[in-house]
N, CA, C and O of each residue as an XYZ file, in Angstrom:
880
protein
N      71.297    153.879    122.697
C      72.670    154.120    122.256
C      73.235    152.905    121.504
O      73.930    153.062    120.500
N      72.935    151.706    121.991
C      73.433    150.492    121.361
C      72.880    150.348    119.951
O      73.590    149.938    119.034
N      71.576    150.697    119.784
C      70.960    150.629    118.460
C      71.595    151.627    117.507
O      71.762    151.340    116.321
N      71.952    152.809    118.026
C      72.577    153.840    117.205
C      73.946    153.386    116.716
O      74.301    153.615    115.560
N      74.719    152.740    117.594
C      76.033    152.227    117.215
C      75.910    151.171    116.124
O      76.689    151.145    115.171
N      74.904    150.294    116.286
C      74.700    149.241    115.295
C      74.320    149.835    113.937
O      74.767    149.358    112.894
N      73.473    150.906    113.963
C      73.049    151.565    112.733
C      74.241    152.219    112.031
O      74.380    152.116    110.812
N      75.091    152.884    112.796
C      76.283    153.530    112.230
C      77.213    152.480    111.622
O      77.804    152.701    110.565
N      77.334    151.341    112.296
C      78.192    150.259    111.820
C      77.671    149.707    110.492
O      78.448    149.468    109.567
N      76.339    149.505    110.399
C      75.741    148.989    109.168
C      75.896    149.981    108.022
O      76.132    149.574    106.884
N      75.766    151.277    108.304
C      75.937    152.307    107.286
C      77.373    152.328    106.780
O      77.621    152.511    105.588
N      78.309    152.141    107.692
C      79.726    152.121    107.301
C      80.017    150.936    106.401
O      80.755    151.061    105.424
N      79.438    149.776    106.727
C      79.623    148.593    105.886
C      79.047    148.825    104.490
O      79.641    148.410    103.495
N      77.902    149.482    104.418
C      77.263    149.764    103.130
C      78.143    150.669    102.287
O      78.311    150.427    101.092
N      78.707    151.706    102.888
C      79.580    152.628    102.163
C      80.826    151.931    101.649
O      81.265    152.192    100.528
N      81.404    151.044    102.456
C      82.587    150.286    102.027
C      82.237    149.385    100.861
O      83.012    149.263     99.913
N      81.057    148.744    100.925
C      80.615    147.850     99.858
C      80.422    148.607     98.550
O      80.853    148.151     97.491
N      79.764    149.779     98.629
C      79.542    150.593     97.426
C      80.854    151.052     96.835
O      81.035    151.024     95.618
N      81.775    151.477     97.688
C      83.079    151.950     97.211
C      83.861    150.848     96.524
O      84.564    151.096     95.544
N      83.740    149.610     97.046
C      84.484    148.494     96.453
C      83.922    148.097     95.098
O      84.649    147.579     94.250
N      82.598    148.343     94.883
C      81.979    147.982     93.625
C      82.189    149.049     92.559
O      82.294    148.722     91.377
N      82.252    150.328     92.956
C      82.382    151.424     92.000
C      83.840    151.631     91.631
O      84.470    152.593     92.071
N      84.371    150.727     90.824
C      85.774    150.785     90.447
C      85.969    151.229     89.006
O      87.076    151.142     88.476
N      84.915    151.699     88.373
C      85.008    152.282     87.046
C      84.665    153.753     87.182
O      83.546    154.103     87.557
N      85.612    154.604     86.884
C      85.454    156.028     87.138
C      84.420    156.662     86.214
O      84.130    156.152     85.132
N      83.877    157.778     86.665
C      82.914    158.523     85.858
C      83.569    159.061     84.593
O      82.909    159.214     83.565
N      84.850    159.346     84.665
C      85.581    159.826     83.482
C      85.547    158.788     82.361
O      85.346    159.135     81.197
N      85.744    157.518     82.712
C      85.695    156.446     81.719
C      84.288    156.310     81.151
O      84.114    156.164     79.941
N      83.298    156.357     82.014
C      81.899    156.245     81.576
C      81.545    157.385     80.634
O      80.837    157.178     79.649
N      82.029    158.587     80.926
C      81.756    159.740     80.071
C      82.356    159.557     78.679
O      81.725    159.904     77.681
N      83.562    159.018     78.609
C      84.212    158.777     77.312
C      83.406    157.760     76.508
O      83.219    157.934     75.303
N      82.928    156.705     77.159
C      82.115    155.693     76.477
C      80.822    156.301     75.945
O      80.417    156.014     74.819
N      80.174    157.138     76.749
C      78.916    157.757     76.344
C      79.125    158.711     75.164
O      78.305    158.758     74.247
N      80.215    159.464     75.191
C      80.506    160.397     74.101
C      80.803    159.646     72.807
O      80.401    160.074     71.724
N      81.508    158.525     72.927
C      81.815    157.732     71.736
C      80.551    157.104     71.164
O      80.365    157.077     69.947
N      79.690    156.603     72.026
C      78.432    156.016     71.566
C      77.590    157.059     70.846
O      76.998    156.767     69.806
N      77.530    158.281     71.391
C      76.756    159.347     70.761
C      77.341    159.710     69.395
O      76.598    159.973     68.450
N      78.665    159.723     69.292
C      79.317    160.069     68.026
C      79.086    159.007     66.967
O      79.061    159.308     65.774
N      78.914    157.746     67.406
C      78.764    156.625     66.466
C      77.299    156.278     66.206
O      77.018    155.311     65.497
N      76.374    157.035     66.755
C      74.952    156.799     66.513
C      74.359    157.963     65.723
O      73.331    158.526     66.100
N      75.014    158.309     64.637
C      74.577    159.408     63.783
C      73.209    159.084     63.174
O      73.039    158.004     62.608
N      72.232    159.987     63.274
C      70.892    159.701     62.732
C      70.882    159.490     61.219
O      69.949    158.884     60.692
N      71.906    159.981     60.511
C      71.983    159.774     59.061
C      72.464    158.374     58.717
O      72.407    157.963     57.557
N      72.937    157.637     59.720
C      73.446    156.288     59.485
C      74.960    156.258     59.465
O      75.602    157.270     59.186
N      75.531    155.102     59.758
C      76.982    154.947     59.829
C      77.418    153.750     59.002
O      76.852    152.662     59.116
N      78.427    153.959     58.171
C      79.067    152.871     57.419
C      80.492    152.728     57.943
O      81.205    153.723     58.072
N      80.911    151.504     58.244
C      82.228    151.292     58.826
C      82.886    150.043     58.243
O      82.289    148.967     58.225
N      84.103    150.195     57.774
C      84.915    149.066     57.328
C      85.790    148.614     58.490
O      86.374    149.437     59.196
N      85.877    147.290     58.684
C      86.673    146.755     59.785
C      87.464    145.526     59.358
O      87.039    144.753     58.500
N      88.618    145.372     59.978
C      89.366    144.119     59.924
C      89.135    143.406     61.242
O      89.300    143.994     62.311
N      88.756    142.145     61.168
C      88.515    141.370     62.383
C      89.501    140.206     62.399
O      89.445    139.322     61.544
N      90.396    140.215     63.369
C      91.384    139.150     63.495
C      91.052    138.297     64.707
O      90.978    138.797     65.830
N      90.855    137.015     64.473
C      90.544    136.083     65.560
C      91.549    134.954     65.534
O      92.000    134.547     64.463
N      91.904    134.443     66.702
C      92.903    133.382     66.717
C      92.872    132.532     67.960
O      92.451    132.959     69.036
N      93.342    131.295     67.770
C      93.617    130.388     68.872
C      95.128    130.280     68.982
O      95.858    131.024     68.327
N      95.593    129.367     69.798
C      97.030    129.229     69.999
C      97.761    128.840     68.714
O      98.895    129.267     68.500
N      97.122    128.031     67.851
C      97.802    127.539     66.647
C      97.061    127.935     65.366
O      97.357    127.401     64.297
N      96.105    128.859     65.458
C      95.306    129.182     64.282
C      94.859    130.634     64.356
O      94.464    131.113     65.419
N      94.919    131.332     63.231
C      94.437    132.706     63.186
C      93.737    132.955     61.861
O      94.016    132.282     60.869
N      92.833    133.915     61.843
C      92.058    134.192     60.643
C      91.674    135.666     60.633
O      91.323    136.238     61.665
N      91.748    136.276     59.443
C      91.349    137.670     59.289
C      90.086    137.746     58.446
O      90.009    137.164     57.364
N      89.112    138.460     58.948
C      87.845    138.647     58.255
C      87.664    140.132     57.954
O      87.998    140.987     58.775
N      87.139    140.426     56.782
C      86.885    141.816     56.406
C      85.385    142.064     56.466
O      84.599    141.341     55.854
N      85.002    143.086     57.206
C      83.590    143.340     57.463
C      83.249    144.799     57.161
O      83.986    145.712     57.533
N      82.130    144.998     56.487
C      81.566    146.340     56.339
C      80.215    146.339     57.034
O      79.341    145.536     56.708
N      80.049    147.231     57.983
C      78.789    147.316     58.722
C      78.064    148.616     58.373
O      78.678    149.651     58.115
N      76.733    148.519     58.376
C      75.885    149.681     58.153
C      74.853    149.707     59.279
O      74.301    148.665     59.632
N      74.590    150.869     59.839
C      73.593    150.971     60.904
C      72.850    152.292     60.785
O      73.415    153.320     60.411
N      71.562    152.230     61.115
C      70.723    153.429     61.071
C      69.479    153.160     61.907
O      68.602    152.402     61.494
N      69.402    153.777     63.075
C      68.280    153.516     63.972
C      68.265    152.058     64.390
O      69.259    151.546     64.906
N      67.125    151.377     64.167
C      67.020    149.964     64.535
C      67.371    149.040     63.369
O      67.130    147.834     63.434
N      67.937    149.605     62.307
C      68.316    148.802     61.137
C      69.823    148.585     61.121
O      70.591    149.460     61.522
N      70.237    147.411     60.654
C      71.666    147.106     60.603
C      71.951    146.105     59.483
O      71.075    145.352     59.060
N      73.182    146.119     59.025
C      73.617    145.186     57.992
C      75.120    144.981     58.129
O      75.868    145.940     58.323
N      75.556    143.743     58.029
C      76.986    143.428     58.058
C      77.306    142.502     56.898
O      76.703    141.438     56.755
N      78.254    142.910     56.073
C      78.720    142.085     54.964
C      80.114    141.591     55.305
O      81.030    142.378     55.543
N      80.257    140.267     55.324
C      81.479    139.633     55.810
C      82.167    138.879     54.684
O      81.522    138.170     53.912
N      83.481    139.041     54.598
C      84.258    138.352     53.572
C      85.498    137.739     54.215
O      86.222    138.419     54.942
N      85.745    136.456     53.951
C      86.934    135.797     54.463
C      87.396    134.723     53.492
O      86.618    134.205     52.691
N      88.672    134.405     53.582
C      89.216    133.337     52.758
C      89.468    132.124     53.635
O      90.157    132.207     54.652
N      88.899    130.995     53.227
C      89.049    129.758     53.991
C      89.085    128.590     53.025
O      88.303    128.541     52.076
N      89.978    127.661     53.257
C      90.164    126.491     52.399
C      90.430    126.895     50.950
O      89.988    126.230     50.013
N      91.163    128.002     50.786
C      91.528    128.453     49.461
C      90.408    129.102     48.674
O      90.554    129.324     47.472
N      89.300    129.409     49.316
C      88.147    129.980     48.624
C      87.594    131.151     49.422
O      87.514    131.100     50.650
N      87.213    132.209     48.707
C      86.632    133.351     49.379
C      85.157    133.078     49.672
O      84.401    132.686     48.783
N      84.765    133.284     50.900
C      83.375    133.074     51.307
C      82.797    134.397     51.771
O      83.413    135.114     52.560
N      81.605    134.718     51.274
C      80.943    135.959     51.654
C      79.604    135.638     52.314
O      78.803    134.871     51.779
N      79.381    136.225     53.462
C      78.122    136.026     54.177
C      77.544    137.394     54.536
O      78.165    138.431     54.306
N      76.345    137.366     55.103
C      75.657    138.621     55.378
C      74.705    138.448     56.551
O      74.070    137.404     56.697
N      74.610    139.461     57.374
C      73.673    139.483     58.496
C      72.974    140.834     58.476
O      73.634    141.873     58.487
N      71.628    140.832     58.447
C      70.915    142.093     58.364
C      69.673    142.138     59.215
O      69.177    141.109     59.674
N      69.170    143.351     59.425
C      67.935    143.554     60.178
C      67.270    144.831     59.665
O      67.903    145.885     59.606
N      65.994    144.732     59.296
C      65.273    145.914     58.807
C      64.338    146.493     59.862
O      63.495    147.338     59.562
N      64.495    146.033     61.092
C      63.662    146.506     62.192
C      62.505    145.584     62.509
O      61.995    145.584     63.629
N      62.081    144.783     61.514
C      60.974    143.847     61.700
C      61.414    142.390     61.558
O      60.847    141.498     62.189
N      62.416    142.161     60.734
C      62.925    140.800     60.538
C      64.447    140.829     60.416
O      65.045    141.824     60.007
N      65.040    139.714     60.781
C      66.479    139.549     60.676
C      66.776    138.457     59.660
O      65.970    137.545     59.470
N      67.916    138.544     59.014
C      68.307    137.490     58.088
C      69.810    137.223     58.176
O      70.617    138.110     58.456
N      70.137    135.971     57.924
C      71.531    135.542     57.887
C      71.742    134.705     56.626
O      71.049    133.712     56.401
N      72.695    135.116     55.821
C      73.025    134.376     54.611
C      74.339    133.642     54.835
O      75.369    134.257     55.108
N      74.291    132.312     54.714
C      75.477    131.487     54.924
C      75.752    130.664     53.665
O      74.938    129.820     53.290
N      76.884    130.900     53.015
C      77.208    130.140     51.804
C      77.903    128.828     52.133
O      78.357    128.619     53.258
N      77.981    127.947     51.143
C      78.791    126.747     51.293
C      80.255    127.147     51.403
O      80.693    128.107     50.769
N      81.000    126.416     52.201
C      82.424    126.719     52.346
C      83.213    126.165     51.160
O      84.106    126.835     50.642
N      82.885    124.945     50.730
C      83.593    124.305     49.626
C      82.665    124.170     48.425
O      81.478    123.875     48.573
N      83.213    124.386     47.248
C      82.405    124.324     46.030
C      81.796    122.943     45.837
O      80.688    122.834     45.313
N      82.489    121.887     46.244
C      82.002    120.530     46.039
C      81.280    119.949     47.235
O      81.061    118.739     47.294
N      80.911    120.775     48.181
C      80.243    120.305     49.393
C      78.760    120.075     49.096
O      77.975    121.023     49.097
N      78.377    118.827     48.843
C      76.987    118.521     48.473
C      76.077    118.417     49.687
O      74.853    118.393     49.550
N      76.672    118.354     50.881
C      75.862    118.216     52.095
C      75.383    119.560     52.631
O      74.613    119.618     53.589
N      75.843    120.630     52.009
C      75.415    121.940     52.496
C      75.175    122.871     51.315
O      75.982    122.935     50.388
N      74.068    123.586     51.356
C      73.733    124.536     50.309
C      73.831    125.961     50.854
O      73.837    126.183     52.065
N      73.909    126.923     49.923
C      73.785    128.311     50.343
C      72.416    128.458     51.014
O      71.401    128.024     50.469
N      72.398    129.064     52.184
C      71.153    129.134     52.959
C      70.902    130.556     53.453
O      71.820    131.251     53.886
N      69.641    130.972     53.378
C      69.220    132.272     53.884
C      68.201    132.033     54.990
O      67.099    131.547     54.736
N      68.578    132.380     56.223
C      67.693    132.211     57.377
C      66.987    133.544     57.661
O      67.634    134.589     57.725
N      65.673    133.503     57.828
C      64.884    134.705     58.091
C      64.056    134.492     59.358
O      63.327    133.506     59.468
N      64.167    135.406     60.300
C      63.437    135.286     61.561
C      62.854    136.647     61.942
O      63.451    137.676     61.627
N      61.703    136.673     62.612
C      61.157    137.953     63.087
C      62.012    138.503     64.220
O      62.625    137.748     64.975
N      62.044    139.808     64.328
C      62.834    140.445     65.384
C      62.148    140.253     66.727
O      60.951    140.506     66.865
N      62.899    139.814     67.698
C      62.395    139.654     69.063
C      63.246    140.527     69.978
O      64.404    140.210     70.252
N      62.672    141.614     70.441
C      63.433    142.533     71.266
C      64.374    143.367     70.411
O      64.206    143.455     69.195
N      65.356    143.973     71.047
C      66.310    144.802     70.335
C      67.402    143.940     69.730
O      68.067    143.179     70.433
N      67.584    144.065     68.421
C      68.580    143.254     67.722
C      69.985    143.759     68.035
O      70.232    144.964     68.075
N      70.896    142.819     68.254
C      72.292    143.169     68.521
C      73.177    142.182     67.784
O      73.337    141.035     68.203
N      73.749    142.639     66.684
C      74.537    141.764     65.843
C      75.915    141.459     66.409
O      76.366    142.087     67.368
N      76.579    140.471     65.789
C      77.910    140.062     66.233
C      78.944    141.169     66.061
O      79.962    141.178     66.754
N      78.695    142.097     65.149
C      79.670    143.144     64.860
C      79.213    144.506     65.368
O      79.715    145.539     64.925
N      78.271    144.506     66.286
C      77.838    145.741     66.924
C      78.791    146.092     68.057
O      79.108    145.244     68.891
N      79.251    147.344     68.089
C      80.187    147.763     69.127
C      79.433    147.959     70.441
O      78.434    148.677     70.487
N      79.908    147.329     71.495
C      79.269    147.400     72.807
C      79.895    148.528     73.624
O      80.999    148.387     74.149
N      79.174    149.657     73.727
C      79.676    150.781     74.511
C      79.230    150.694     75.973
O      79.481    151.614     76.752
N      78.580    149.614     76.340
C      78.137    149.433     77.717
C      79.027    148.494     78.509
O      78.562    147.816     79.425
N      80.300    148.451     78.163
C      81.216    147.535     78.851
C      81.409    147.882     80.320
O      81.831    147.033     81.105
N      81.106    149.114     80.698
C      81.207    149.481     82.111
C      80.202    148.717     82.965
O      80.363    148.614     84.181
N      79.156    148.179     82.319
C      78.165    147.371     83.041
C      78.510    145.878     82.990
O      77.941    145.080     83.734
N      79.446    145.508     82.109
C      79.828    144.103     81.945
C      81.059    143.727     82.770
O      81.317    142.548     83.013
N      81.804    144.726     83.192
C      83.034    144.483     83.953
C      83.015    145.254     85.266
O      82.336    146.272     85.402
N      83.776    144.744     86.225
C      83.844    145.382     87.538
C      84.932    146.442     87.605
O      84.807    147.404     88.364
N      85.999    146.282     86.823
C      87.131    147.206     86.893
C      87.495    147.717     85.511
O      87.297    147.033     84.506
N      88.035    148.937     85.475
C      88.513    149.503     84.219
C      89.544    150.581     84.517
O      89.429    151.309     85.503
N      90.547    150.674     83.661
C      91.544    151.734     83.751
C      91.651    152.400     82.383
O      91.352    151.777     81.364
N      92.073    153.654     82.356
C      92.170    154.375     81.086
C      93.470    155.160     81.008
O      93.917    155.750     81.991
N      94.070    155.158     79.820
C      95.250    155.973     79.561
C      95.151    156.530     78.146
O      94.356    156.054     77.336
N      95.957    157.531     77.858
C      95.991    158.112     76.524
C      97.252    157.630     75.806
O      98.355    157.705     76.347
N      97.069    157.129     74.572
C      98.183    156.583     73.817
C      97.935    156.794     72.327
O      96.876    156.430     71.816
N      98.897    157.373     71.636
C      98.821    157.589     70.190
C      97.567    158.354     69.783
O      96.948    158.044     68.765
N      97.196    159.345     70.572
C      96.040    160.163     70.245
C      94.710    159.489     70.491
O      93.688    159.921     69.959
N      94.707    158.436     71.290
C      93.473    157.694     71.559
C      93.329    157.421     73.059
O      94.309    157.344     73.799
N      92.071    157.279     73.473
C      91.797    156.765     74.811
C      91.877    155.238     74.735
O      91.261    154.623     73.865
N      92.623    154.644     75.633
C      92.738    153.184     75.691
C      92.177    152.732     77.041
O      92.768    152.982     78.091
N      91.027    152.065     76.990
C      90.336    151.645     78.206
C      90.446    150.130     78.346
O      90.045    149.392     77.446
N      90.979    149.672     79.450
C      91.164    148.240     79.710
C      90.177    147.774     80.774
O      90.190    148.260     81.904
N      89.327    146.831     80.400
C      88.315    146.287     81.310
C      88.763    144.919     81.813
O      89.235    144.088     81.036
N      88.615    144.693     83.095
C      88.965    143.400     83.700
C      87.888    143.012     84.715
O      87.034    143.820     85.080
N      87.950    141.769     85.154
C      87.002    141.192     86.110
C      85.569    141.237     85.576
O      84.747    142.013     86.063
N      85.272    140.402     84.572
C      83.919    140.382     84.006
C      82.884    139.920     85.026
O      83.176    139.102     85.898
N      81.683    140.450     84.907
C      80.599    140.058     85.801
C      79.978    138.730     85.387
O      79.379    138.032     86.206
N      80.126    138.387     84.113
C      79.597    137.139     83.564
C      80.776    136.259     83.152
O      81.708    136.729     82.500
N      80.733    134.991     83.531
C      81.843    134.079     83.226
C      82.016    133.848     81.731
O      83.077    133.399     81.296
N      80.989    134.149     80.935
C      81.088    133.952     79.499
C      81.772    135.120     78.789
O      82.123    135.011     77.614
N      81.959    136.219     79.484
C      82.640    137.376     78.899
C      84.149    137.146     78.906
O      84.658    136.448     79.782
N      84.878    137.726     77.939
C      86.350    137.616     77.953
C      86.914    138.169     79.254
O      86.361    139.107     79.828
N      88.007    137.591     79.716
C      88.594    138.029     80.977
C      89.149    139.444     80.881
O      89.250    140.154     81.882
N      89.507    139.846     79.664
C      90.088    141.180     79.476
C      89.638    141.739     78.136
O      89.710    141.052     77.118
N      89.177    142.973     78.132
C      88.777    143.645     76.898
C      89.362    145.046     76.881
O      89.301    145.769     77.876
N      89.930    145.422     75.743
C      90.517    146.752     75.579
C      89.773    147.470     74.463
O      89.632    146.938     73.362
N      89.300    148.672     74.746
C      88.659    149.495     73.728
C      89.489    150.746     73.501
O      89.945    151.387     74.448
N      89.681    151.089     72.214
C      90.439    152.290     71.852
C      89.519    153.240     71.095
O      88.828    152.841     70.158
N      89.520    154.503     71.515
C      88.627    155.529     70.984
C      89.461    156.745     70.604
O      90.290    157.205     71.389
N      89.243    157.263     69.401
C      89.980    158.444     68.960
C      89.644    159.637     69.847
O      88.473    159.955     70.056
N      90.664    160.286     70.360
C      90.459    161.391     71.292
C      89.898    162.623     70.595
O      89.136    163.375     71.202
N      90.260    162.846     69.332
C      89.881    164.077     68.630
C      88.387    164.180     68.352
O      87.813    165.266     68.433
N      87.744    163.033     68.019
C      86.326    163.071     67.643
C      85.474    161.998     68.321
O      84.279    161.892     68.045
N      86.069    161.214     69.191
C      85.395    160.144     69.932
C      84.877    159.026     69.023
O      83.987    158.271     69.412
N      85.427    158.923     67.830
C      85.052    157.815     66.958
C      85.698    156.531     67.457
O      86.836    156.535     67.928
N      84.963    155.439     67.348
C      85.500    154.122     67.704
C      86.687    153.794     66.803
O      86.654    154.058     65.601
N      87.737    153.215     67.392
C      88.881    152.785     66.596
C      89.090    151.272     66.659
O      89.276    150.626     65.628
N      89.058    150.704     67.878
C      89.419    149.287     67.982
C      88.921    148.695     69.285
O      88.831    149.376     70.307
N      88.598    147.405     69.226
C      88.287    146.653     70.442
C      89.033    145.328     70.376
O      89.073    144.677     69.332
N      89.613    144.944     71.479
C      90.440    143.733     71.550
C      90.062    142.955     72.802
O      89.938    143.535     73.881
N      89.879    141.649     72.666
C      89.515    140.838     73.824
C      90.347    139.562     73.864
O      90.766    139.038     72.832
N      90.575    139.077     75.077
C      91.349    137.861     75.290
C      90.732    137.061     76.426
O      90.235    137.617     77.406
N      90.775    135.742     76.270
C      90.261    134.881     77.329
C      90.073    133.468     76.853
O      89.606    133.242     75.737
N      90.432    132.508     77.686
C      90.241    131.103     77.355
C      91.034    130.637     76.151
O      90.605    129.730     75.438
N      92.189    131.247     75.914
C      93.023    130.843     74.782
C      92.564    131.407     73.447
O      93.132    131.082     72.404
N      91.537    132.253     73.473
C      91.001    132.846     72.249
C      91.228    134.354     72.288
O      91.050    134.989     73.327
N      91.623    134.922     71.150
C      91.810    136.368     71.067
C      91.040    136.913     69.872
O      90.831    136.204     68.888
N      90.619    138.170     69.958
C      89.873    138.798     68.881
C      90.186    140.288     68.870
O      90.255    140.933     69.916
N      90.376    140.825     67.657
C      90.638    142.261     67.520
C      89.828    142.812     66.346
O      89.969    142.340     65.218
N      88.984    143.806     66.609
C      88.204    144.469     65.564
C      88.724    145.890     65.420
O      88.690    146.666     66.374
N      89.212    146.236     64.214
C      89.804    147.546     63.969
C      89.050    148.266     62.863
O      88.877    147.720     61.773
N      88.606    149.473     63.129
C      87.919    150.265     62.113
C      88.947    150.885     61.175
O      89.861    151.572     61.630
N      88.809    150.653     59.879
C      89.728    151.215     58.885
C      89.113    152.406     58.150
O      89.837    153.220     57.578
N      87.781    152.512     58.163
C      87.109    153.656     57.542
C      85.738    153.838     58.169
O      85.017    152.868     58.407
N      85.386    155.082     58.434
C      84.065    155.409     58.969
C      83.451    156.505     58.103
O      84.082    157.524     57.822
N      82.219    156.275     57.691
C      81.524    157.235     56.829
C      80.094    157.410     57.349
O      79.448    156.440     57.744
N      79.615    158.636     57.345
C      78.261    158.911     57.829
C      77.331    159.172     56.647
O      77.697    159.845     55.683
N      76.117    158.624     56.744
C      75.127    158.753     55.690
C      74.895    157.427     54.995
O      75.745    156.972     54.230
N      73.743    156.794     55.253
C      73.413    155.482     54.689
C      71.986    155.527     54.150
O      71.086    156.036     54.819
N      71.774    155.000     52.948
C      70.453    154.969     52.340
C      69.573    153.905     53.006
O      70.055    152.829     53.359
N      68.297    154.210     53.175
C      67.355    153.252     53.760
C      67.175    152.022     52.871
O      66.855    150.941     53.364
N      67.381    152.185     51.567
C      67.215    151.065     50.632
C      68.180    149.924     50.919
O      67.918    148.775     50.564
N      69.279    150.241     51.552
C      70.295    149.231     51.845
C      69.777    148.154     52.787
O      70.272    147.027     52.770
N      68.788    148.487     53.607
C      68.306    147.564     54.635
C      67.071    146.785     54.203
O      66.426    146.137     55.028
N      66.737    146.843     52.919
C      65.593    146.097     52.412
C      66.048    144.712     51.956
O      66.983    144.583     51.165
N      65.379    143.686     52.460
C      65.717    142.311     52.099
C      65.183    142.003     50.704
O      63.976    142.065     50.469
N      66.083    141.670     49.779
C      65.733    141.336     48.403
C      66.191    139.910     48.127
O      67.391    139.654     48.018
N      65.247    138.979     48.014
C      65.590    137.566     47.826
C      66.315    137.320     46.510
O      66.993    136.303     46.361
N      66.181    138.243     45.548
C      66.848    138.068     44.261
C      68.366    138.177     44.375
O      69.097    137.766     43.473
N      68.828    138.729     45.482
C      70.274    138.867     45.679
C      70.931    137.552     46.097
O      72.157    137.467     46.167
N      70.121    136.525     46.375
C      70.668    135.248     46.845
C      70.180    134.121     45.943
O      69.477    133.226     46.411
N      70.532    134.145     44.666
C      70.060    133.102     43.737
C      70.567    131.723     44.120
O      71.751    131.544     44.408
N      69.663    130.748     44.120
C      70.055    129.384     44.447
C      70.100    129.073     45.920
O      70.299    127.919     46.300
N      69.917    130.089     46.776
C      69.968    129.836     48.216
C      68.661    129.237     48.709
O      67.580    129.601     48.246
N      68.777    128.312     49.659
C      67.613    127.743     50.310
C      67.119    128.741     51.353
O      67.896    129.186     52.198
N      65.840    129.095     51.304
C      65.282    130.060     52.258
C      64.613    129.316     53.404
O      63.714    128.502     53.189
N      65.055    129.598     54.608
C      64.511    128.960     55.813
C      63.901    130.047     56.680
O      64.613    130.936     57.148
N      62.604    129.992     56.898
C      61.934    130.959     57.760
C      61.623    130.309     59.113
O      61.091    129.200     59.171
N      61.951    130.990     60.163
C      61.756    130.448     61.511
C      60.692    131.220     62.249
O      60.389    130.908     63.401
């Protein structure tokens, strides 16, 4: 009898532990899965985004166009800094990745336009890839409907390097991604989709060195 009581007690503790950890509802997980499925069109996805990042005394807006199709991806980034427009690029054709980084200042002799090329190791995940697996990165999440969108707020990150709070907004009508916003450590970031188009040519993901005249090529 004593062993049975101890077993029941241990089972009760296990149930309490599981209940305390499962603080993200299945409804939220379902919305994330539906949005991910809608944004992984086999014909490919083209998306224009505004990315606003800021510190307490500094803010910057970057304009990004992303293309994705299967294991291929491309991001073209444009921003204005020091009075000059700078354009960079990050791509992956499934076998190799590349990053094109231009000089920031026209008279900067210590830095040249550079194209870094590396073989793909594992599954590539770019800086502008939308993470629909946030339910695995955070312990808690709440959801509400606002302005025709699902607004999901994630808190209590499992990793200390993750933002303390992340908000994802998804269009309710078609489950298309609309916006993600994160805050933590005095830094804020907001990525907003301004246009989404389906259908991307495979030729877009081919690395052509002729597109980067004068750039130093670094292979790793």
